[in-house]
Coordinates of N, CA and C and ligand atoms in Angstrom, one line a residue:
M693 N -14.3 -2.6 16.3 CA -14.1 -2.6 14.8 C -15.1 -3.6 14.1
K694 N -15.8 -3.2 13.1 CA -16.7 -4.1 12.4 C -16.4 -4.0 10.9
L695 N -16.2 -5.2 10.3 CA -16.0 -5.2 8.9 C -17.4 -5.4 8.2
T696 N -17.6 -4.7 7.1 CA -18.8 -4.9 6.3 C -18.4 -5.1 4.8
Q697 N -19.4 -5.3 4.0 CA -19.2 -5.4 2.5 C -18.5 -4.2 1.9
A698 N -18.6 -3.1 2.7 CA -18.0 -1.8 2.2 C -16.6 -1.7 2.7
S699 N -16.0 -2.7 3.3 CA -14.6 -2.7 3.7 C -13.7 -3.3 2.7
A700 N -12.5 -2.7 2.4 CA -11.6 -3.3 1.5 C -10.2 -3.2 2.1
L701 N -9.3 -4.2 1.7 CA -7.9 -4.2 2.1 C -7.1 -3.5 1.0
V702 N -6.2 -2.6 1.4 CA -5.3 -2.0 0.4 C -3.9 -2.3 0.8
L703 N -3.2 -3.2 0.0 CA -1.9 -3.5 0.2 C -1.0 -2.7 -0.6
V704 N -0.1 -1.9 0.0 CA 0.7 -0.9 -0.7 C 2.1 -1.5 -1.1
D705 N 2.4 -1.6 -2.4 CA 3.7 -1.7 -2.9 C 4.5 -2.9 -2.4
F706 N 3.9 -4.1 -2.2 CA 4.7 -5.2 -1.7 C 5.5 -5.9 -2.8
Q707 N 6.5 -5.1 -3.3 CA 7.3 -5.5 -4.5 C 8.7 -5.9 -4.1
R708 N 9.3 -6.7 -5.0 CA 10.7 -7.1 -4.7 C 11.7 -6.0 -4.5
D709 N 11.6 -4.9 -5.2 CA 12.5 -3.8 -5.1 C 12.4 -3.2 -3.7
F710 N 11.3 -3.4 -3.0 CA 11.1 -2.8 -1.7 C 11.5 -3.7 -0.6
L711 N 12.0 -4.9 -0.9 CA 12.4 -5.9 0.1 C 13.9 -6.2 0.0
A712 N 14.4 -6.9 1.0 CA 15.8 -7.2 1.1 C 16.4 -7.7 -0.3
G713 N 17.5 -7.1 -0.7 CA 18.1 -7.4 -2.0 C 17.6 -6.5 -3.1
G714 N 16.5 -5.8 -2.9 CA 15.9 -4.9 -3.9 C 16.6 -3.6 -4.0
A715 N 16.2 -2.8 -5.0 CA 16.9 -1.5 -5.3 C 16.6 -0.5 -4.2
R716 N 15.5 -0.5 -3.5 CA 15.1 0.5 -2.6 C 14.4 -0.2 -1.4
A717 N 15.2 -1.1 -0.7 CA 14.7 -2.0 0.3 C 14.2 -1.3 1.5
V718 N 13.1 -1.7 2.0 CA 12.5 -1.3 3.3 C 13.1 -2.3 4.4
P719 N 13.8 -1.8 5.4 CA 14.4 -2.7 6.4 C 13.4 -3.6 7.0
R720 N 13.6 -4.8 7.1 CA 12.8 -5.8 7.7 C 11.4 -5.9 7.1
G721 N 11.3 -5.5 5.8 CA 10.0 -5.6 5.1 C 9.5 -7.0 5.1
E722 N 10.4 -7.9 5.0 CA 10.0 -9.4 4.9 C 9.4 -9.9 6.2
D723 N 9.6 -9.1 7.3 CA 9.0 -9.5 8.6 C 7.5 -9.5 8.5
V724 N 6.9 -8.8 7.6 CA 5.4 -8.6 7.6 C 4.7 -9.5 6.6
V725 N 5.5 -10.4 5.9 CA 4.9 -11.2 4.9 C 3.8 -12.1 5.4
M726 N 4.1 -12.8 6.5 CA 3.1 -13.7 7.1 C 1.8 -13.0 7.4
R727 N 1.9 -11.9 8.1 CA 0.7 -11.1 8.5 C 0.0 -10.6 7.3
T728 N 0.8 -10.2 6.3 CA 0.2 -9.7 5.0 C -0.6 -10.8 4.4
N729 N 0.0 -12.0 4.3 CA -0.7 -13.1 3.6 C -2.0 -13.5 4.4
A730 N -1.9 -13.4 5.7 CA -3.1 -13.7 6.5 C -4.2 -12.7 6.3
L731 N -3.8 -11.5 6.1 CA -4.9 -10.4 5.9 C -5.5 -10.7 4.5
L732 N -4.6 -11.0 3.5 CA -5.1 -11.2 2.1 C -6.1 -12.4 2.1
E733 N -5.6 -13.5 2.8 CA -6.4 -14.7 2.8 C -7.8 -14.4 3.5
G734 N -7.7 -13.6 4.6 CA -8.9 -13.3 5.4 C -9.9 -12.5 4.6
F735 N -9.5 -11.5 4.0 CA -10.4 -10.6 3.2 C -10.9 -11.4 2.0
S736 N -10.0 -12.2 1.4 CA -10.4 -13.0 0.2 C -11.5 -14.0 0.6
S737 N -11.3 -14.8 1.7 CA -12.2 -15.8 2.1 C -13.6 -15.2 2.4
A738 N -13.6 -13.9 2.9 CA -14.8 -13.3 3.3 C -15.5 -12.7 2.1
G739 N -14.8 -12.8 0.9 CA -15.4 -12.2 -0.3 C -15.3 -10.7 -0.4
L740 N -14.4 -10.1 0.4 CA -14.2 -8.7 0.4 C -13.2 -8.2 -0.7
T741 N -13.3 -6.9 -1.0 CA -12.5 -6.3 -2.0 C -11.0 -6.2 -1.5
L742 N -10.1 -6.6 -2.4 CA -8.6 -6.5 -2.2 C -8.0 -5.6 -3.3
V743 N -7.2 -4.7 -2.8 CA -6.4 -3.9 -3.8 C -4.9 -4.0 -3.5
A744 N -4.2 -4.3 -4.5 CA -2.7 -4.3 -4.4 C -2.1 -3.2 -5.3
T745 N -1.5 -2.2 -4.6 CA -0.9 -1.2 -5.5 C 0.6 -1.6 -5.8
R746 N 1.0 -1.0 -6.9 CA 2.5 -1.2 -7.2 C 3.1 0.0 -7.8
D747 N 4.3 0.3 -7.5 CA 5.1 1.3 -8.1 C 5.5 0.7 -9.5
W748 N 5.2 1.5 -10.5 CA 5.3 0.9 -11.9 C 5.9 2.0 -12.8
H749 N 7.2 2.1 -12.8 CA 7.8 3.3 -13.5 C 8.3 2.9 -14.9
P750 N 8.3 3.9 -15.8 CA 9.0 3.7 -17.1 C 10.5 3.7 -16.8
A751 N 11.3 3.2 -17.8 CA 12.7 3.0 -17.6 C 13.4 4.3 -17.3
K752 N 12.9 5.5 -17.8 CA 13.5 6.7 -17.4 C 12.5 7.5 -16.7
H753 N 12.6 7.4 -15.3 CA 11.5 8.0 -14.5 C 12.1 9.2 -13.7
A754 N 11.3 10.2 -13.5 CA 11.8 11.4 -12.9 C 12.3 11.2 -11.4
S755 N 11.9 10.1 -10.8 CA 12.3 9.9 -9.4 C 13.7 9.2 -9.4
F756 N 14.2 8.8 -10.5 CA 15.5 8.1 -10.5 C 16.7 9.1 -10.5
Q757 N 17.8 8.7 -9.8 CA 18.9 9.5 -9.7 C 19.5 9.8 -11.1
S758 N 19.4 8.8 -12.0 CA 19.9 9.0 -13.4 C 19.2 10.1 -14.1
E759 N 18.0 10.4 -13.6 CA 17.2 11.5 -14.3 C 17.1 12.7 -13.4
G760 N 18.0 12.8 -12.3 CA 18.0 14.0 -11.4 C 17.1 13.8 -10.2
G761 N 16.5 12.6 -10.0 CA 15.6 12.4 -8.9 C 16.4 12.0 -7.7
E762 N 15.7 11.5 -6.6 CA 16.4 11.2 -5.4 C 16.5 9.7 -5.1
W763 N 16.0 8.8 -6.0 CA 16.0 7.4 -5.7 C 16.8 6.6 -6.7
P764 N 17.4 5.5 -6.3 CA 18.0 4.6 -7.3 C 16.9 4.0 -8.2
R765 N 17.3 3.6 -9.4 CA 16.3 3.0 -10.3 C 15.6 1.8 -9.6
H766 N 14.2 1.9 -9.6 CA 13.5 0.8 -8.9 C 12.1 0.6 -9.6
C767 N 11.6 -0.6 -9.5 CA 10.2 -0.9 -10.0 C 10.0 -0.4 -11.4
V768 N 10.9 -0.8 -12.3 CA 10.8 -0.5 -13.7 C 9.8 -1.5 -14.3
Q769 N 8.8 -0.9 -15.0 CA 7.7 -1.7 -15.6 C 8.3 -3.0 -16.3
G770 N 7.8 -4.2 -15.9 CA 8.2 -5.4 -16.5 C 9.4 -6.0 -16.0
S771 N 10.1 -5.3 -15.1 CA 11.4 -5.9 -14.5 C 11.1 -6.8 -13.3
D772 N 12.0 -7.6 -13.0 CA 11.9 -8.5 -11.8 C 11.6 -7.7 -10.5
G773 N 12.3 -6.6 -10.4 CA 12.1 -5.8 -9.2 C 10.7 -5.3 -9.0
A774 N 10.0 -5.1 -10.1 CA 8.7 -4.5 -10.0 C 7.6 -5.6 -9.7
E775 N 8.0 -6.9 -9.7 CA 7.1 -8.0 -9.4 C 6.7 -7.9 -8.0
F776 N 5.5 -8.4 -7.6 CA 5.2 -8.6 -6.2 C 6.1 -9.6 -5.6
A777 N 6.3 -9.5 -4.3 CA 7.2 -10.4 -3.6 C 6.9 -11.8 -3.8
V778 N 8.0 -12.6 -4.0 CA 7.8 -14.0 -4.3 C 7.0 -14.7 -3.2
E779 N 7.2 -14.3 -1.9 CA 6.5 -15.0 -0.8 C 5.0 -14.6 -0.7
L780 N 4.6 -13.5 -1.4 CA 3.3 -13.0 -1.3 C 2.3 -13.9 -2.0
V781 N 1.2 -14.2 -1.3 CA 0.1 -15.0 -1.9 C -1.0 -14.1 -2.2
L782 N -1.0 -13.6 -3.4 CA -2.0 -12.6 -3.8 C -3.2 -13.2 -4.5
P783 N -4.4 -13.2 -3.9 CA -5.5 -13.8 -4.6 C -5.8 -13.2 -5.9
S784 N -6.2 -14.0 -6.9 CA -6.4 -13.5 -8.2 C -7.6 -12.5 -8.3
S785 N -8.4 -12.4 -7.2 CA -9.5 -11.4 -7.2 C -8.9 -10.0 -6.9
A786 N -7.7 -9.9 -6.5 CA -7.1 -8.5 -6.1 C -7.1 -7.6 -7.3
W787 N -7.5 -6.4 -7.1 CA -7.3 -5.4 -8.2 C -5.8 -4.9 -8.1
V788 N -5.1 -4.8 -9.2 CA -3.8 -4.3 -9.2 C -3.8 -2.9 -9.7
I789 N -3.3 -2.0 -8.9 CA -3.3 -0.5 -9.3 C -1.9 -0.1 -9.5
S790 N -1.6 0.3 -10.7 CA -0.2 0.8 -11.0 C -0.1 2.3 -10.9
K791 N 1.0 2.7 -10.2 CA 1.1 4.2 -10.0 C 2.5 4.6 -10.4
G792 N 2.7 5.9 -10.6 CA 4.1 6.4 -11.0 C 4.4 6.0 -12.4
T793 N 3.4 5.9 -13.2 CA 3.5 5.4 -14.6 C 3.9 6.5 -15.6
A794 N 3.8 7.8 -15.2 CA 4.2 8.9 -16.1 C 5.7 9.1 -15.9
A795 N 6.4 9.4 -17.0 CA 7.9 9.5 -16.9 C 8.3 10.8 -16.1
D796 N 7.5 11.8 -16.2 CA 7.9 13.1 -15.7 C 7.4 13.5 -14.3
S797 N 6.7 12.6 -13.6 CA 6.3 13.0 -12.3 C 6.3 11.7 -11.4
D798 N 6.5 11.9 -10.1 CA 6.4 10.7 -9.2 C 5.1 10.7 -8.5
A799 N 4.6 9.5 -8.1 CA 3.3 9.4 -7.5 C 3.5 8.4 -6.4
H800 N 3.5 8.8 -5.1 CA 3.5 7.9 -4.0 C 2.2 7.4 -3.7
S801 N 1.1 8.2 -3.9 CA -0.2 7.8 -3.6 C -0.9 7.0 -4.7
A802 N -1.6 5.9 -4.2 CA -2.3 5.0 -5.2 C -3.5 5.7 -5.9
F803 N -3.8 6.9 -5.4 CA -4.9 7.7 -6.0 C -4.4 8.7 -7.0
D804 N -3.1 8.9 -7.0 CA -2.6 9.9 -7.9 C -2.4 9.4 -9.3
G805 N -3.3 9.9 -10.2 CA -3.2 9.5 -11.6 C -3.8 8.2 -11.9
T806 N -4.6 7.6 -11.0 CA -5.2 6.3 -11.2 C -6.7 6.5 -11.1
D807 N -7.4 5.4 -11.4 CA -8.9 5.5 -11.3 C -9.4 4.8 -10.0
L808 N -8.5 4.6 -9.0 CA -8.8 3.9 -7.8 C -10.0 4.4 -7.0
A809 N -10.1 5.8 -6.9 CA -11.2 6.3 -6.1 C -12.5 6.0 -6.8
E810 N -12.6 6.2 -8.1 CA -13.9 5.8 -8.8 C -14.2 4.4 -8.7
R811 N -13.2 3.5 -8.8 CA -13.5 2.1 -8.8 C -14.0 1.7 -7.4
L812 N -13.4 2.2 -6.4 CA -13.8 1.9 -5.0 C -15.2 2.4 -4.8
R813 N -15.6 3.6 -5.2 CA -16.9 4.1 -5.1 C -17.9 3.3 -5.8
E814 N -17.6 2.9 -7.1 CA -18.5 2.1 -7.9 C -18.7 0.7 -7.2
A815 N -17.7 0.2 -6.4 CA -17.9 -1.0 -5.7 C -18.6 -0.9 -4.4
G816 N -18.9 0.4 -4.0 CA -19.6 0.7 -2.7 C -18.7 0.6 -1.5
I817 N -17.4 0.8 -1.8 CA -16.4 0.7 -0.7 C -16.4 2.0 0.1
E818 N -16.4 1.9 1.4 CA -16.3 3.1 2.3 C -15.1 3.1 3.2
A819 N -14.6 1.9 3.6 CA -13.5 1.9 4.6 C -12.4 1.1 4.0
L820 N -11.2 1.6 4.2 CA -10.0 1.0 3.6 C -9.1 0.6 4.8
Y821 N -8.6 -0.7 4.8 CA -7.7 -1.2 5.7 C -6.3 -1.3 5.0
V822 N -5.4 -0.4 5.4 CA -4.2 -0.2 4.7 C -2.9 -0.8 5.4
C823 N -2.1 -1.5 4.6 CA -0.9 -2.1 5.1 C 0.1 -2.1 3.9
G824 N 1.4 -2.5 4.2 CA 2.4 -2.6 3.2 C 3.7 -1.9 3.4
L825 N 4.3 -1.4 2.3 CA 5.6 -0.7 2.4 C 5.6 0.6 1.6
G826 N 6.3 1.6 1.9 CA 6.8 1.9 3.3 C 5.9 3.0 3.9
T827 N 6.0 3.1 5.2 CA 5.1 3.9 6.0 C 5.2 5.4 5.6
E828 N 6.4 5.9 5.3 CA 6.5 7.4 5.1 C 6.2 7.9 3.7
F829 N 6.1 6.9 2.7 CA 5.9 7.4 1.4 C 4.6 6.8 0.8
G830 N 4.7 5.6 0.3 CA 3.5 5.0 -0.4 C 2.3 4.9 0.5
I831 N 2.5 4.5 1.8 CA 1.4 4.4 2.7 C 0.9 5.7 3.1
R832 N 1.8 6.6 3.6 CA 1.3 7.9 4.1 C 0.5 8.7 3.0
E833 N 1.1 8.7 1.8 CA 0.4 9.5 0.8 C -0.9 8.9 0.3
T834 N -0.9 7.5 0.3 CA -2.2 6.9 -0.1 C -3.2 7.1 1.0
V835 N -2.9 7.0 2.2 CA -3.8 7.2 3.3 C -4.3 8.6 3.4
L836 N -3.4 9.6 3.2 CA -3.9 11.0 3.3 C -4.8 11.3 2.1
E837 N -4.5 10.8 0.9 CA -5.4 11.1 -0.2 C -6.7 10.3 -0.1
A838 N -6.7 9.1 0.5 CA -7.9 8.4 0.7 C -8.9 9.1 1.7
L839 N -8.3 9.8 2.7 CA -9.1 10.5 3.6 C -9.7 11.8 2.9
E840 N -8.8 12.4 2.1 CA -9.3 13.6 1.3 C -10.5 13.1 0.4
E841 N -10.4 11.9 -0.1 CA -11.5 11.4 -1.0 C -12.7 10.9 -0.1
D842 N -12.6 11.1 1.2 CA -13.8 10.8 2.1 C -13.9 9.3 2.3
F843 N -12.9 8.5 2.2 CA -12.9 7.1 2.7 C -12.5 7.1 4.1
E844 N -13.1 6.2 4.9 CA -12.5 5.9 6.2 C -11.3 5.1 6.1
V845 N -10.3 5.4 6.9 CA -9.0 4.6 6.8 C -8.6 4.0 8.1
V846 N -8.3 2.8 8.1 CA -7.7 2.1 9.3 C -6.3 1.6 8.8
L847 N -5.3 2.1 9.5 CA -3.9 1.7 9.2 C -3.6 0.4 10.0
V848 N -3.3 -0.7 9.4 CA -3.0 -1.9 10.1 C -1.5 -1.8 10.4
A849 N -1.2 -1.2 11.5 CA 0.1 -0.7 11.8 C 1.2 -1.8 11.9
D850 N 0.9 -3.0 12.4 CA 1.9 -4.0 12.5 C 2.1 -4.8 11.2
A851 N 1.4 -4.4 10.2 CA 1.6 -5.0 8.9 C 2.2 -3.9 7.9
C852 N 2.8 -2.9 8.5 CA 3.5 -1.8 7.7 C 4.9 -1.8 8.1
R853 N 5.8 -1.4 7.2 CA 7.2 -1.2 7.6 C 7.6 0.1 6.9
S854 N 8.6 0.8 7.5 CA 9.0 2.1 7.0 C 10.4 2.0 6.4
F855 N 10.7 2.9 5.4 CA 12.1 3.0 4.8 C 13.1 3.3 5.8
S856 N 12.8 4.3 6.7 CA 13.8 4.7 7.7 C 13.8 3.8 8.8
S857 N 15.0 3.5 9.3 CA 15.1 2.6 10.5 C 15.0 3.5 11.8
Q858 N 14.9 4.8 11.6 CA 14.6 5.8 12.7 C 13.2 5.7 13.1
A859 N 12.9 5.3 14.3 CA 11.5 5.2 14.8 C 10.8 6.5 14.7
A860 N 11.5 7.6 14.9 CA 10.9 8.9 14.9 C 10.3 9.3 13.6
R861 N 11.0 8.9 12.5 CA 10.4 9.2 11.2 C 9.2 8.5 10.9
S862 N 9.2 7.2 11.2 CA 8.0 6.4 11.0 C 6.8 6.8 11.9
A863 N 7.2 7.2 13.1 CA 6.1 7.7 14.1 C 5.6 9.0 13.6
G864 N 6.4 9.8 13.0 CA 5.9 11.1 12.5 C 4.9 10.9 11.3
A865 N 5.2 9.9 10.5 CA 4.3 9.6 9.4 C 2.9 9.1 9.9
V866 N 3.0 8.2 10.9 CA 1.8 7.7 11.5 C 1.0 8.8 12.2
E867 N 1.7 9.7 12.9 CA 1.0 10.9 13.5 C 0.3 11.7 12.4
D868 N 1.0 12.0 11.3 CA 0.3 12.7 10.2 C -1.0 12.1 9.8
M869 N -0.9 10.8 9.7 CA -2.1 10.0 9.2 C -3.2 10.1 10.2
M870 N -2.9 9.9 11.5 CA -3.9 10.0 12.6 C -4.5 11.4 12.7
R871 N -3.6 12.4 12.6 CA -4.1 13.8 12.7 C -5.1 14.0 11.5
A872 N -4.9 13.4 10.4 CA -5.8 13.6 9.2 C -7.1 12.7 9.4
G873 N -7.1 11.9 10.4 CA -8.4 11.1 10.6 C -8.3 9.6 10.5
A874 N -7.1 9.1 10.2 CA -6.9 7.6 10.1 C -7.0 7.0 11.5
R875 N -7.5 5.8 11.6 CA -7.5 5.1 12.9 C -6.4 4.0 12.7
I876 N -6.0 3.5 13.9 CA -4.9 2.5 13.9 C -5.5 1.2 14.4
A877 N -5.1 0.1 13.8 CA -5.5 -1.2 14.4 C -4.4 -2.2 14.2
S878 N -4.4 -3.3 15.0 CA -3.4 -4.3 14.8 C -4.0 -5.4 13.8
S879 N -3.1 -6.2 13.2 CA -3.6 -7.2 12.3 C -4.4 -8.3 13.1
G880 N -4.1 -8.4 14.4 CA -4.9 -9.3 15.3 C -6.3 -8.9 15.4
A881 N -6.5 -7.6 15.6 CA -7.8 -7.0 15.7 C -8.6 -7.2 14.4
V882 N -7.9 -7.0 13.3 CA -8.6 -7.2 12.0 C -8.9 -8.6 11.8
A883 N -8.0 -9.5 12.2 CA -8.3 -11.0 12.1 C -9.6 -11.3 12.9
N884 N -9.7 -10.7 14.1 CA -10.9 -11.0 15.0 C -12.2 -10.4 14.3
A885 N -12.0 -9.3 13.7 CA -13.2 -8.7 13.0 C -13.6 -9.6 11.8
L886 N -12.6 -10.1 11.1 CA -12.8 -11.0 10.0 C -13.6 -12.3 10.5
A887 N -13.1 -12.8 11.6 CA -13.7 -14.0 12.2 C -15.2 -13.7 12.5
A888 N -15.5 -12.5 12.9 CA -16.9 -12.2 13.3 C -17.7 -11.7 12.1
F889 N -17.1 -11.6 10.9 CA -17.8 -11.1 9.7 C -18.8 -12.1 9.2
T890 N -20.0 -11.7 9.0 CA -21.0 -12.6 8.6 C -21.6 -12.2 7.2
G891 N -21.0 -11.2 6.6 CA -21.5 -10.8 5.3 C -22.5 -9.7 5.5
Ligands
ZN2384 ZN1 9.0 4.7 -7.1

């Protein structure tokens, strides 16, 4: 694996509502905070592009049970739950991409209804290193759409966590991504590639 100026880190939905005590918590999501911070620090020190996506819903959102959807109220724009995790050290250079902002439709993919693909292309980005929460929704949909948009995708698997505690469901999502063309790497392998990065 070799990182270039065309490589970017995409951190998916590392928000309080997706962590312990949050409205839609990902089991053991907090376990990946250290790895996530190391990846952010590494990409930032190398001067590479960082993207942090966030679920960012209006107060009455179609995905909420109160509106006939399947999820509890979560990540309401401006609420504490929608904030990035307290433990996360997000460099100020990171692009923040808000998704799910329309009241009448849900968007798990960071490319759905956003200008992310254009911004990445304008910045000359070709390869995305994806990590975050959770594997079967935000990550899976973002990765599949990134591949459709012709970006290379590397899933940093040990820096992802899934909503389901059933290994089979998360493995199924990873299989879907691999079948669509995503590669898998460990955060250690990415750290080694960052150490070898010379610009
Ligand atoms: Zn949501």
